Tab-separated table of C-alpha atoms in Angstrom:
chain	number	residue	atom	x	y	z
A	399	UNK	CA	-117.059	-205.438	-1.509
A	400	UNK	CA	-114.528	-202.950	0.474
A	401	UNK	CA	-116.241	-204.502	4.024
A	402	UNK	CA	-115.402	-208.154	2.707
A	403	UNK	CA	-111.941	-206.688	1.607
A	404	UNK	CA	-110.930	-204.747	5.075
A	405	UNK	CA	-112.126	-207.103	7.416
A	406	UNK	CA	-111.260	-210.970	7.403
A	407	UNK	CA	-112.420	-214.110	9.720
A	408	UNK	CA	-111.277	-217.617	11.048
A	409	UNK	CA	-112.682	-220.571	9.305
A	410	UNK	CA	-116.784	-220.026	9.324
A	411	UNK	CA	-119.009	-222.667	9.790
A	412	UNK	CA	-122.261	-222.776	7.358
A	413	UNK	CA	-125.111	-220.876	9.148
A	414	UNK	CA	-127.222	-223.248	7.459
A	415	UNK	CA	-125.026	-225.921	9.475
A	416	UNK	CA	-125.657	-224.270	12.419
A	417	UNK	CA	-129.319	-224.124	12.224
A	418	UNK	CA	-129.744	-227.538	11.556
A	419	UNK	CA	-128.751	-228.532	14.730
A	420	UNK	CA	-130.247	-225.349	16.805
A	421	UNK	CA	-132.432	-226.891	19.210
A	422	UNK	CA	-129.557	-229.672	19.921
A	423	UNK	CA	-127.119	-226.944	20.443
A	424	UNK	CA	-129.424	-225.003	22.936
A	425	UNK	CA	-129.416	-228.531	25.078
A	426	UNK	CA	-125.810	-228.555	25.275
A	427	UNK	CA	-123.473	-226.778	22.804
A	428	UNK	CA	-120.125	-228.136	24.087
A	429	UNK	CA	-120.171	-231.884	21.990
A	430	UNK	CA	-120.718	-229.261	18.919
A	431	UNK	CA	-117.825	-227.082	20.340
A	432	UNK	CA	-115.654	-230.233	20.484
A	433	UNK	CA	-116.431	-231.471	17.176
A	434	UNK	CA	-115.896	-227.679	15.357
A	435	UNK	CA	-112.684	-227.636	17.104
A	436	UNK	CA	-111.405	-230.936	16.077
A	437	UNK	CA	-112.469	-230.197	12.351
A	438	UNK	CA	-111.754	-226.003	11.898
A	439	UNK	CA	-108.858	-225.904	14.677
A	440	UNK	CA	-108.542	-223.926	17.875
A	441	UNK	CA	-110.586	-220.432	16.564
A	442	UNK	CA	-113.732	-220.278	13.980
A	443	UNK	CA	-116.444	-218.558	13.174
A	444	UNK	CA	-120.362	-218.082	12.054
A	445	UNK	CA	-121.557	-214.599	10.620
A	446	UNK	CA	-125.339	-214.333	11.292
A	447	UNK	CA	-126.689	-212.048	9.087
A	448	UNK	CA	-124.898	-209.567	6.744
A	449	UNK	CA	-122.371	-208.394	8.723
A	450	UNK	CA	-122.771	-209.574	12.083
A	451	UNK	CA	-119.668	-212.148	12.983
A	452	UNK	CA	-118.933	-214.497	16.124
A	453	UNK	CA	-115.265	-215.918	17.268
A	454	UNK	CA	-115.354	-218.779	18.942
A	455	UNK	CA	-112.061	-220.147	20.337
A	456	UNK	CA	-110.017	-222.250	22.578
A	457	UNK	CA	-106.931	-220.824	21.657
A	458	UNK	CA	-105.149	-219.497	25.083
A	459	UNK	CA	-103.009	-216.101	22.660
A	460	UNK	CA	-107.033	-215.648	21.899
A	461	UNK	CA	-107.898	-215.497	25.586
A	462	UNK	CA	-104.862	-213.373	27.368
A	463	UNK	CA	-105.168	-210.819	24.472
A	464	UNK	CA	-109.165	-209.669	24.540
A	465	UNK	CA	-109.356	-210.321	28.653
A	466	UNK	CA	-105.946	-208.972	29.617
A	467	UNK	CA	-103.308	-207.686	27.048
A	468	UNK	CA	-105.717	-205.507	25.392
A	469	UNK	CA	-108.870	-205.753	27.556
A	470	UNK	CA	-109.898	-201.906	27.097
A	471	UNK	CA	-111.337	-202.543	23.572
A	472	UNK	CA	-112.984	-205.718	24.626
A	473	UNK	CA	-116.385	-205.171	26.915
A	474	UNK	CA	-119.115	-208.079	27.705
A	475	UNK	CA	-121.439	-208.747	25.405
A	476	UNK	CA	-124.884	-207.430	25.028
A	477	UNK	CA	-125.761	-211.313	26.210
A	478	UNK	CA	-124.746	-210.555	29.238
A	479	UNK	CA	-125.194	-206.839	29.641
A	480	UNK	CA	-128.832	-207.051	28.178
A	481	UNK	CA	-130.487	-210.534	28.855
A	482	UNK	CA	-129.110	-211.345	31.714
A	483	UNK	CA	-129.167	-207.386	33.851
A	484	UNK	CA	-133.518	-207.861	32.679
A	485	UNK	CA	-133.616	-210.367	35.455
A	486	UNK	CA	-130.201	-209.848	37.495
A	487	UNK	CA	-130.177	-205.866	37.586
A	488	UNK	CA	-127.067	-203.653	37.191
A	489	UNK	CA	-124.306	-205.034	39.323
A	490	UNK	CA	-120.603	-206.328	38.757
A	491	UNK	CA	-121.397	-209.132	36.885
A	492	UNK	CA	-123.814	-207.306	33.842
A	493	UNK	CA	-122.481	-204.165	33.481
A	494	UNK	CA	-119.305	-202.449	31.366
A	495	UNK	CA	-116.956	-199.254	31.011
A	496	UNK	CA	-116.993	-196.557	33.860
A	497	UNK	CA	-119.179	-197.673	35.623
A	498	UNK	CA	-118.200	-201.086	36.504
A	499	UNK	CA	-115.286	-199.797	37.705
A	500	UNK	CA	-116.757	-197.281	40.041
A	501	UNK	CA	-118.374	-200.620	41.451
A	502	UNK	CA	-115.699	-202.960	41.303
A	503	UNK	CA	-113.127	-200.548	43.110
A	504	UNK	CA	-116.031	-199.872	45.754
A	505	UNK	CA	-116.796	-203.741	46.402
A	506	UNK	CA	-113.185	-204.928	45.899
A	507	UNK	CA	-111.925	-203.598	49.521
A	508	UNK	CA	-115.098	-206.400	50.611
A	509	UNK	CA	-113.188	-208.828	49.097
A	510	UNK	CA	-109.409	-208.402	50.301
A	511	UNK	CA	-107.656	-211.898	52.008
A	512	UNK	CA	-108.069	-209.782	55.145
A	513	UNK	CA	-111.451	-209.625	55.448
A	514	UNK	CA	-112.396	-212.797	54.186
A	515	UNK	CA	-110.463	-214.428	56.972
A	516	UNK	CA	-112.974	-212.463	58.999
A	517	UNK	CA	-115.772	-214.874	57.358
A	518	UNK	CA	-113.991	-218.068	57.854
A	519	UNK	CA	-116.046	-218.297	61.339
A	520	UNK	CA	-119.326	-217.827	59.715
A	521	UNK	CA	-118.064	-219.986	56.782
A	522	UNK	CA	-117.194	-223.359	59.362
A	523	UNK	CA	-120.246	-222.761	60.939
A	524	UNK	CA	-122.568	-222.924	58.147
A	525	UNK	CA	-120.234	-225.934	56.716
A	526	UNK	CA	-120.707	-227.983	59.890
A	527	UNK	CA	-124.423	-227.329	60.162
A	528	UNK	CA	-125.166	-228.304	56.860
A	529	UNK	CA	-123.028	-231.388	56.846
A	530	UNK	CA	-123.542	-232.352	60.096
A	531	UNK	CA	-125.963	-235.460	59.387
A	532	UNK	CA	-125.045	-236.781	55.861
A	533	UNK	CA	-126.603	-239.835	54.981
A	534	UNK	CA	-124.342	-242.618	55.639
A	535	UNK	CA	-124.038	-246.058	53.375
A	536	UNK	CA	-126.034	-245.308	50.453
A	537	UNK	CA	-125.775	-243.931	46.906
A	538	UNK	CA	-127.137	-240.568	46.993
A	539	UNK	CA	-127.666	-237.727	44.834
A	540	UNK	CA	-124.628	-234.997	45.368
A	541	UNK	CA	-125.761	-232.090	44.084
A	542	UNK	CA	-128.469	-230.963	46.045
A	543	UNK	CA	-126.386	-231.361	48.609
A	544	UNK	CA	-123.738	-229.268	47.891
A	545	UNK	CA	-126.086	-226.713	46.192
A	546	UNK	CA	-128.065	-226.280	49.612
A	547	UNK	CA	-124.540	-226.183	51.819
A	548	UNK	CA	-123.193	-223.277	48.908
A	549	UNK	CA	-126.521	-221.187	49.108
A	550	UNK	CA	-126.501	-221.744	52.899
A	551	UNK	CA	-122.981	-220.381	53.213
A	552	UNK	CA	-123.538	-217.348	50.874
A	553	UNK	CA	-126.597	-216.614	52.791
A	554	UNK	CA	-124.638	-216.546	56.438
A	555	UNK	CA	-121.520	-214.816	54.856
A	556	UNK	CA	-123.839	-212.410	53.674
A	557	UNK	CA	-126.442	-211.914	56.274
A	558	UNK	CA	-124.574	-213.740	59.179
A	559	UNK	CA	-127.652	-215.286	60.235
A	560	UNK	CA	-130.199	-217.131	58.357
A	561	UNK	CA	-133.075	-215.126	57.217
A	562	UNK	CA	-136.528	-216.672	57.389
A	563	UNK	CA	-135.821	-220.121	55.906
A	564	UNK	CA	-138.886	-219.920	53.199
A	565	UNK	CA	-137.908	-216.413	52.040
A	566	UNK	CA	-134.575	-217.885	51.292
A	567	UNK	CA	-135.477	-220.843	49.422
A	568	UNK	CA	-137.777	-218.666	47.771
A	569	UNK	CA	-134.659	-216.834	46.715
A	570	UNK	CA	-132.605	-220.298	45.751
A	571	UNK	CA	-135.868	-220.868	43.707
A	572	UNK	CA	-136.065	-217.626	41.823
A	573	UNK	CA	-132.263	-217.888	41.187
A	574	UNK	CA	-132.527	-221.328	39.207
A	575	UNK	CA	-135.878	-220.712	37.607
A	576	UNK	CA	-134.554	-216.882	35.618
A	577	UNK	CA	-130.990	-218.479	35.084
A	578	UNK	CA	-132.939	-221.295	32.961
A	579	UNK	CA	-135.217	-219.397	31.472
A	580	UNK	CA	-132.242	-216.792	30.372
A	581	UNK	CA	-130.369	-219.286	28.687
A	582	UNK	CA	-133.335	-219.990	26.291
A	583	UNK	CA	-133.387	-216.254	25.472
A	584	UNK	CA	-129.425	-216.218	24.183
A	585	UNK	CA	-129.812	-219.749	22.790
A	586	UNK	CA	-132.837	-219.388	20.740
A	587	UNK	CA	-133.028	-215.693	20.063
A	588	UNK	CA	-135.747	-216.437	17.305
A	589	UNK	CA	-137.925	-217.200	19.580
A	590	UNK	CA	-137.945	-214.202	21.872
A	591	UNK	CA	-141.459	-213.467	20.256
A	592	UNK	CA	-142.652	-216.362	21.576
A	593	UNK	CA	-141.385	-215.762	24.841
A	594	UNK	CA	-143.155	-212.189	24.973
A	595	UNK	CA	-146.271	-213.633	24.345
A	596	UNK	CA	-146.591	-216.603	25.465
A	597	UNK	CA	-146.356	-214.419	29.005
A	598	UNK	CA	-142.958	-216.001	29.997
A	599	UNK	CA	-140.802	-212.915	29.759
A	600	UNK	CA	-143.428	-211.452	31.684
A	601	UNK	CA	-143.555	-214.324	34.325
A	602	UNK	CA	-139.662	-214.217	34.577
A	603	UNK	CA	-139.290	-210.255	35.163
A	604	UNK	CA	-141.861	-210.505	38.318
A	605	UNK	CA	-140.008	-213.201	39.339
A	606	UNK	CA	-137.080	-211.015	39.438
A	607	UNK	CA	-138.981	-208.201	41.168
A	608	UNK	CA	-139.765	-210.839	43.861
A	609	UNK	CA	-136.177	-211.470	44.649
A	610	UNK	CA	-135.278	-207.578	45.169
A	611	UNK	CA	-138.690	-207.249	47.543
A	612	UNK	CA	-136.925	-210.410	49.466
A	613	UNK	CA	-133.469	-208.649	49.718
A	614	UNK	CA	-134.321	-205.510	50.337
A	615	UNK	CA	-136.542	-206.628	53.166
A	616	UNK	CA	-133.161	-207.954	54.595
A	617	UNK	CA	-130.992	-204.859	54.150
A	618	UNK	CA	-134.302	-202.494	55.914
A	619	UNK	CA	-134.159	-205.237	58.638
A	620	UNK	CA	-130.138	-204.809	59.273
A	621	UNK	CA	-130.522	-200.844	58.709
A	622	UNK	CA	-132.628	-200.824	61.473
A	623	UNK	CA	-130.930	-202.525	63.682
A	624	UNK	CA	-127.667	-201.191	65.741
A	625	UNK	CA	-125.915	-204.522	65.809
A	626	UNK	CA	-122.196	-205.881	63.969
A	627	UNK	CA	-122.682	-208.820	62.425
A	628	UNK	CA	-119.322	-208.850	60.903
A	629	UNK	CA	-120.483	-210.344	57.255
A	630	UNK	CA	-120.450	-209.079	53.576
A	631	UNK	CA	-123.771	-207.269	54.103
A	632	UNK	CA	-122.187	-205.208	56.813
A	633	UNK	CA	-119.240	-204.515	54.640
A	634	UNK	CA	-120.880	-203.319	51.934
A	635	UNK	CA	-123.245	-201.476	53.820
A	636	UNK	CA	-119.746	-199.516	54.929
A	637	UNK	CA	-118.111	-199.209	51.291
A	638	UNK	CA	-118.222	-195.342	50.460
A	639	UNK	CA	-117.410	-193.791	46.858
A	640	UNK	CA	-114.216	-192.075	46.808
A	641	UNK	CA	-115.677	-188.866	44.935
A	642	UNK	CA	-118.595	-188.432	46.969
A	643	UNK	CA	-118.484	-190.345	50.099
A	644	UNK	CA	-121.609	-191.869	49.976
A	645	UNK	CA	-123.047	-195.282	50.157
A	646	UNK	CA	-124.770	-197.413	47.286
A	647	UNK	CA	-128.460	-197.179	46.979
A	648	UNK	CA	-130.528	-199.370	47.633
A	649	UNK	CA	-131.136	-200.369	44.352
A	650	UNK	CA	-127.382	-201.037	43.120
A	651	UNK	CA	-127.091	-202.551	47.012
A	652	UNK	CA	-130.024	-204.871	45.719
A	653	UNK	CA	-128.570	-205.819	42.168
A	654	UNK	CA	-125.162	-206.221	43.932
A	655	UNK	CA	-126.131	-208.886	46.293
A	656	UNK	CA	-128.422	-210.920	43.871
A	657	UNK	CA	-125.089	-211.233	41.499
A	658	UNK	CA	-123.176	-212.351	44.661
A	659	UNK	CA	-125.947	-214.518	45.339
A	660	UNK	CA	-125.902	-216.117	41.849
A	661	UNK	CA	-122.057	-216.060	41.324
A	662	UNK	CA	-121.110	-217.075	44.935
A	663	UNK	CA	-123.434	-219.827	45.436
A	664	UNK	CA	-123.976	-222.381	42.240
A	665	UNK	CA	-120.707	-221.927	40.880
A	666	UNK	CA	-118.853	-223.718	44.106
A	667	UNK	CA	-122.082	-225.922	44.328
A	668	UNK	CA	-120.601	-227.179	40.969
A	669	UNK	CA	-117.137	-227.360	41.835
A	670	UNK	CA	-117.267	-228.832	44.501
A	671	UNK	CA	-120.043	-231.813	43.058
A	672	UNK	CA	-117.329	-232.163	40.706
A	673	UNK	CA	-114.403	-232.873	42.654
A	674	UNK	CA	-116.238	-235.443	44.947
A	675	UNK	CA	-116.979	-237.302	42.518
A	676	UNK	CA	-113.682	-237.053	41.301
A	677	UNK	CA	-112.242	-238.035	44.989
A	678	UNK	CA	-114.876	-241.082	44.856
A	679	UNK	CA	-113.150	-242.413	41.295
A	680	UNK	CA	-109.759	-241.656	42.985
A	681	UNK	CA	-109.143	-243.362	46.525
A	682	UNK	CA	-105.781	-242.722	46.141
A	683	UNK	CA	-106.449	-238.800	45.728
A	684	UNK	CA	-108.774	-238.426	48.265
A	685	UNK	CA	-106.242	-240.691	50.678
A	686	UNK	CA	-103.122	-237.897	50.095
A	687	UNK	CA	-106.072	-235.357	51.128
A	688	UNK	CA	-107.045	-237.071	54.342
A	689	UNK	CA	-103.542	-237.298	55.490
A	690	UNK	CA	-102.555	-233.955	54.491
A	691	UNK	CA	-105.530	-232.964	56.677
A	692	UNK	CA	-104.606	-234.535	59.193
A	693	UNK	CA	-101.166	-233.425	59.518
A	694	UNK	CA	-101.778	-229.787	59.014
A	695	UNK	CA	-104.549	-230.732	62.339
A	696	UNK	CA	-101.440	-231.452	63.892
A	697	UNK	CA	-99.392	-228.475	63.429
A	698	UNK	CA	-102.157	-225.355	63.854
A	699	UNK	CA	-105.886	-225.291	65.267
A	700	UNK	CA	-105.985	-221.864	63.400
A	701	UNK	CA	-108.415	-222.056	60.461
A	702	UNK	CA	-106.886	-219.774	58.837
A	703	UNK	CA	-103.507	-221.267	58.966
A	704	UNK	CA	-104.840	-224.476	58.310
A	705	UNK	CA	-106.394	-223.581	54.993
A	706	UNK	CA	-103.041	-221.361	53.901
A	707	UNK	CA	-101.624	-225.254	53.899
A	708	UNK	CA	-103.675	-226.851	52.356
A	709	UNK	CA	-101.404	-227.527	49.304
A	710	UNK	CA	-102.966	-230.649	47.832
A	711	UNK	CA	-106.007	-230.175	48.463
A	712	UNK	CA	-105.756	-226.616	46.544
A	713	UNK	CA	-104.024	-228.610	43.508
A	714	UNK	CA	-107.253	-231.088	43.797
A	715	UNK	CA	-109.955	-228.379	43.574
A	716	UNK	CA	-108.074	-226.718	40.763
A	717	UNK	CA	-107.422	-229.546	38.492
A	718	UNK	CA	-111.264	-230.945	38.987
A	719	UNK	CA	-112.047	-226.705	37.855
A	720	UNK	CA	-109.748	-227.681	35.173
A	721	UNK	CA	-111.867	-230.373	33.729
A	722	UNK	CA	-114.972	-228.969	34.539
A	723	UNK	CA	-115.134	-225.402	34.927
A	724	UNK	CA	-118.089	-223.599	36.894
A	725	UNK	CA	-117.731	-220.328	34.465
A	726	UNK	CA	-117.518	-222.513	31.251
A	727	UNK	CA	-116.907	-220.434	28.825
A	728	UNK	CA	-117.637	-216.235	28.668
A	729	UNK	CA	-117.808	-213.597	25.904
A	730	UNK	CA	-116.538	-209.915	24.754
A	731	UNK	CA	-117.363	-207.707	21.710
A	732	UNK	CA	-114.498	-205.438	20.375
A	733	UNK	CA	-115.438	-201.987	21.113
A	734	UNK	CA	-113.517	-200.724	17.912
A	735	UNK	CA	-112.112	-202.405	14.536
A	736	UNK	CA	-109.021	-204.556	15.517
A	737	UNK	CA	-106.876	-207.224	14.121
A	738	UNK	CA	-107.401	-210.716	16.461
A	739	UNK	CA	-104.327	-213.594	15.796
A	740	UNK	CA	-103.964	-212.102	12.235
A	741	UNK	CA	-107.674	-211.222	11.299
A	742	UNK	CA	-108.542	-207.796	10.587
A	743	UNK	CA	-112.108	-207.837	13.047
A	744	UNK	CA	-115.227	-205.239	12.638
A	745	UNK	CA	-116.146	-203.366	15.793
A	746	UNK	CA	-119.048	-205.239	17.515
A	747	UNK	CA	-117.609	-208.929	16.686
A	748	UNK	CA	-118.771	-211.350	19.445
A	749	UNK	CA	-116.136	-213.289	20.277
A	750	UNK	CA	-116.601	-216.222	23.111
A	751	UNK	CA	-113.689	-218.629	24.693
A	752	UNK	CA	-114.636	-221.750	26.031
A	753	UNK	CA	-112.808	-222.247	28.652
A	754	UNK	CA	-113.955	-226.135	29.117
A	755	UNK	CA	-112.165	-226.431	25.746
A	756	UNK	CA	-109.109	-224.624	26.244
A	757	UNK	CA	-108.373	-226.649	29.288
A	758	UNK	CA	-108.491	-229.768	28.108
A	759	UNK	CA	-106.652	-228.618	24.344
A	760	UNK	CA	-103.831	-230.916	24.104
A	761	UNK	CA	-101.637	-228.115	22.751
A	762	UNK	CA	-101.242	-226.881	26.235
A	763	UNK	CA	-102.081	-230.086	28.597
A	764	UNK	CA	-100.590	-233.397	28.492
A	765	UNK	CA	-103.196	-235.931	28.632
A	766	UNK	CA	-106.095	-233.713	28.485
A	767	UNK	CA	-108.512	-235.550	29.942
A	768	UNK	CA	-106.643	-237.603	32.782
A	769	UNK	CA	-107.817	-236.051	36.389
A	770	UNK	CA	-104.141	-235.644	37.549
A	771	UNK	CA	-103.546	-233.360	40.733
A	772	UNK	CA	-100.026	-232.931	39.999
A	773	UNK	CA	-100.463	-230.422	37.368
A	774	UNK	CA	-100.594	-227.873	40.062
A	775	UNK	CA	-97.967	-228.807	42.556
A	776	UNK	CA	-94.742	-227.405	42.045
A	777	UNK	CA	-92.996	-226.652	39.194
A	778	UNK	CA	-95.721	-227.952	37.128
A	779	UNK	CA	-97.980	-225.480	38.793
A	780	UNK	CA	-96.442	-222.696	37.355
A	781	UNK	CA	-97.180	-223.666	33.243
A	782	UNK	CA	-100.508	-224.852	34.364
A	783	UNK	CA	-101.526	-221.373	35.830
A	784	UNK	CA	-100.633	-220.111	32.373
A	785	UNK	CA	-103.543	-221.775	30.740
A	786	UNK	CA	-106.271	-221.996	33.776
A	787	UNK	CA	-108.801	-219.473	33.756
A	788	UNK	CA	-111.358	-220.721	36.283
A	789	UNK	CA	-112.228	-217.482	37.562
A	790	UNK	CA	-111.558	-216.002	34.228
A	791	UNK	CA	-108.785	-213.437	34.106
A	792	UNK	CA	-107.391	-209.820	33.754
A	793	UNK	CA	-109.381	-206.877	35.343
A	794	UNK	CA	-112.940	-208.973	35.491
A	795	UNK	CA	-111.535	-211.999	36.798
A	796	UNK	CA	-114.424	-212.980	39.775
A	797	UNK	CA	-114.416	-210.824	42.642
A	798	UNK	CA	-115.206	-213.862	45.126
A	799	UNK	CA	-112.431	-216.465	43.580
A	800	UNK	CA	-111.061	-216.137	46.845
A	801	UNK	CA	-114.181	-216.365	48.858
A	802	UNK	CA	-114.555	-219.480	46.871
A	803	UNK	CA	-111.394	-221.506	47.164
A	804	UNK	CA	-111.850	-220.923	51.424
A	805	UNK	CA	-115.079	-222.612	51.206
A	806	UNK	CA	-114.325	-225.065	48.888
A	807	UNK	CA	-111.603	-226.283	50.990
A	808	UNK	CA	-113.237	-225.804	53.984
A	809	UNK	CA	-116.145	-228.365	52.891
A	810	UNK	CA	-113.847	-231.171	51.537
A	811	UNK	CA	-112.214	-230.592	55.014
A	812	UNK	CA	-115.106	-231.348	57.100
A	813	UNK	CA	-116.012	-234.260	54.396
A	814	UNK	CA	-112.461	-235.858	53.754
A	815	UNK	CA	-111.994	-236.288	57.666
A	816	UNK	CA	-115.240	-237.758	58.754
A	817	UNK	CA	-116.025	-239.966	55.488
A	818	UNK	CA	-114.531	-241.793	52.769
A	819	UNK	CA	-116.212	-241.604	49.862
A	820	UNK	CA	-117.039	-244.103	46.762
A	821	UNK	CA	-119.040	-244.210	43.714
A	822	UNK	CA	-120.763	-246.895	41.342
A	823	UNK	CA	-120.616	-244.369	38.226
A	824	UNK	CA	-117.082	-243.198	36.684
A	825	UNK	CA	-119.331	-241.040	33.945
A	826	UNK	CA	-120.483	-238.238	34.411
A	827	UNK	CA	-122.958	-236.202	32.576
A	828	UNK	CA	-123.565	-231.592	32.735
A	829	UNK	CA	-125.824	-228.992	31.542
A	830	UNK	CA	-123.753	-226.158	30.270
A	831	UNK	CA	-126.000	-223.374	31.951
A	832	UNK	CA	-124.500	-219.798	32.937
A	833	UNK	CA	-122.883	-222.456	34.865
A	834	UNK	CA	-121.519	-225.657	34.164
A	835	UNK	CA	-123.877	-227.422	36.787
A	836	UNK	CA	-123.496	-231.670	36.967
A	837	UNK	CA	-126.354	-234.221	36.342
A	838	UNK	CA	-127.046	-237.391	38.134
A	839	UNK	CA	-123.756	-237.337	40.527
A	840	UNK	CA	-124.267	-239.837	42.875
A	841	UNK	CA	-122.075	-240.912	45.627
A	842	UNK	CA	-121.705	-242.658	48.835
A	843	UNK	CA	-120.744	-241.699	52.086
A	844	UNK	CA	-119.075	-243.588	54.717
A	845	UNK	CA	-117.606	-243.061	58.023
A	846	UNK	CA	-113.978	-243.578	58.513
C-alpha cells in the first residue's frame, strides 16, 4: 500500500487490453498508439507485472524534460542496451553513462561540418554512380533503390572505396535480417523461450559474428596499407582518447562502424523514399525544388556552397521527416525516483515518446497531417524546430544528422534536375521497425 501511495501514473490501459491485441501490436503498434492517444490523451500508461510501469507519450514538456532538461536521470532502456548490443555490440548507439561519453566525445570530432565537407566528394560520387541509369517511364519500386544508393554511400564514406561487392551485400543482408529478428525479441518478450530453442537466437548471434569477421577484414586491409583515403574509417582510425592517447580497439572500432552502418544507411534510405513520394503527390513542391536548384547552379559550382543554399529543399526533407520519421519513436528509464508532468515515477519506469505522434499532435501543428513545406521556412521555422525531433534531441541526438541531411540533399539534387517524378498511389503504407522503413512506394521516373 505505501508503493501505490508514493508513486502515481498517467491513465493505464488494461494489460488484459493490451494482450488481446499482442500479436497485432508486434505488426505495427502505431494505429494502437493513435487510437490510445485519441482516447487517454497525450501520456498513458501499462504496468506489466507488480510493479513494473511504462510511459508512453506524445506530449513535447514529456520529451524536452527526460532527453534534455533533465537527461542525467534518464538512460536508454535495457531494449536497447540489452537486445539490441547481443547483435549490434557496444557502440554509440547501445550503450549508457560514462562510457558513452568517452565514445561520443572521441567520435564526435569525426563528425564536425568541417570534416564532413571533406566527404561531400566521396558522397557525389557514390550518388551519381548509383543513380546514374534509373529506369525511365515506368512505375517502379522506390525503396530498394534508395536503400542500395544509402548503403552504397555509407560504404564509400566509410571505406572510400567499395569493398568486395558480395562481402558488402552480405553485410546489407545481415543488417536487415538481426534488425527483424530484434524487433520480435522486444515485441513479444514471452516468447524469447521460443526463440532460444527453436535455434533462432542462436542463428541471429552468428549472424552477427559474421558481420564483425567482414569489418574487421576491412579495417586489417586499410591498417596495412600506407595510403589516405580521406573517409570516416581513416578518421576514426586517427581519434585518440584524451586520458590515454590511444586508439579504439578493434573490437569497439568493430561495434562502432556496424552502428554507423545501421544508423547511417536505412534511416536516409527511409527518408528519402518518403519524400519522393511526397515530391511525386506534389508537382508543385518538387517544381520550387527544381528551380531553386537550378538557380543556386547558377550562382556557385562549389558543392559545398551549393548545399549551404539549399533552403527549400532543406524545409522539404524536414517536413516529409516530420510526417514520417526514420527514428520513430525511442525510449529512457529513470535512473532514480522522479516526478514526470505531475506523477511521482519509481526508478526503472520505461518511458517511450513517439515521435511519429508528437509530430503530427494537433496541439503543436496546424493541420497535422497536410505535407506543407512551409512549416520550416522562415519565421514558421523557428516554432516548428521546437517540436521536431528527427534526430532526437539533447546530448544523444544522432551523431550523423548532419552526415545525413548532405546526402539527402545531395540525392534529390541529382534526381530533381534530371527527372520529374509522378506516382499512381497517394497512400502509403510502413513497418514501424527500429526504423520507420516504407512499403510498396512506387514511383515513376521521367526525364525532363
Amino acid at each position: 500500500m505505501a508503493e501505490n501511495k508514493k508513486y502515481n501514473y498517467p491513465v493505464q490501459l488494461s494489460i488484459v487490453r493490451f494482450l488481446l491485441k499482442a500479436e497485432s501490436f508486434r505488426k505495427n503498434p502505431i494505429p494502437f498508439h493513435t487510437k490510445f492517444f485519441n482516447e487517454f490523451g497525450d501520456t498513458f500508461s501499462l504496468r506489466i507485472g507488480k510493479n513494473k510501469h511504462v510511459i508512453l507519450s506524445r506530449d513535447n514538456e514529456l520529451a524536452e524534460y527526460i532527453l534534455q532538461k533533465n537527461q542525467k536521470k534518464y538512460q536508454k532502456s535495457k531494449l536497447q542496451t540489452q537486445f539490441l548490443s547481443k547483435y549490434l555490440g557496444k557502440g554509440l548507439l547501445t550503450v549508457n553513462g560514462d562510457f558513452w561519453l568517452k565514445q561520443r566525445r572521441l567520435i564526435q570530432p569525426a563528425f564536425h561540418k568541417q570534416k564532413m565537407n571533406q566527404l561531400v566528394q566521396n558522397m557525389e560520387e557514390a550518388i551519381a554512380f548509383e543513380l546514374k541509369e534509373l529506369p525511365e517511364g515506368k512505375e517502379m519500386a522506390l525503396f530498394p533503390i534508395m536503400n542500395n544508393l544509402a548503403f552504397n554511400v555509407v560504404a564509400k564514406s566509410l571505406f572510400h572505396i567499395s569493398f568486395i561487392e558480395q562481402k558488402l551485400n552480405r553485410l546489407k543482408f545481415i543488417i536487415e535480417e538481426v534488425q527483424d529478428f530484434v524487433i520480435k525479441e522486444i515485441r513479444l518478450p514471452y516468447k524469447s523461450w521460443w526463440y532460444k530453442i527453436s535455434g533462432q537466437v542462436h542463428y541471429h548471434e552468428q549472424l552477427a559474428l559474421e558481420s564483425d569477421a567482414i569489418i574487421n577484414e576491412i579495417i586489417a586491409s586499410r591498417q596495412h596499407s600506407n595510403q589516405q583515403h580521406n573517409d570516416l574509417l581513416d578518421m576514426l582510425l586517427e581519434t585518440r582518447y584524451e586520458d590515454t592517447g590511444e586508439g579504439m580497439a578493434t573490437q569497439q572500432l568493430i561495434d562502432e562502424i556496424k552502428i554507423l552502418f545501421i544508423a547511417g544507411h536505412e534511416t536516409t534510405a527511409n527518408a528519402l523514399t518518403f519524400t519522393l513520394h511526397l515530391l511525386a503527390n506534389h508537382p508543385e513542391v518538387q517544381q520550387k525544388i527544381h528551380e531553386e536548384l537550378i538557380a543556386i547552379d547558377a550562382e556557385t559550382n562549389d558543392v559545398v556552397e551549393q548545399l549551404q543554399k539549399m533552403t527549400y529543399t532543406n524545409a522539404v526533407i524536414n517536413e516529409s521527416m516530420r510526417l514520417y520519421p526514420p527514428a520513430w519513436i525511442t525510449d529512457r528509464e529513470n535512473v532514480e525516483d522522479d516526478t514526470l508532468l505531475g506523477f511521482p515515477i519509481k526508478k526503472g519506469t520505461l518511458i517511450g515518446i513517439s515521435f511519429y505522434e508528437l509530430h503530427r499532435n494537433p496541439k503543436y501543428w496546424k493541420d497535422p497531417e497536410v505535407f506543407n513545406p512551409e512549416r520550416f521556412l522562415g519565421e514558421q521555422k523557428k516554432e516548428s524546430m521546437t517540436y521536431f525531433y528527427p534526430f532526437g534531441a539533447g546530448p544523444r541526438m544522432c551523431i550523423g544528422f548532419g552526415f545525413a541531411i548532405y546526402e539527402m540533399c545531395l540525392a534529390l539534387s541529382y534526381i530533381v534536375k534530371k527527372y520529374t517524378i509522378t506516382s499512381q498511389h497517394q497512400n502509403i503504407q510502413f513497418n514501424p521497425l527500429i526504423t520507420l522503413k516504407p512499403v510498396g512506394v512506387t514511383v515513376k521516373f521521367s526525364k525532363r
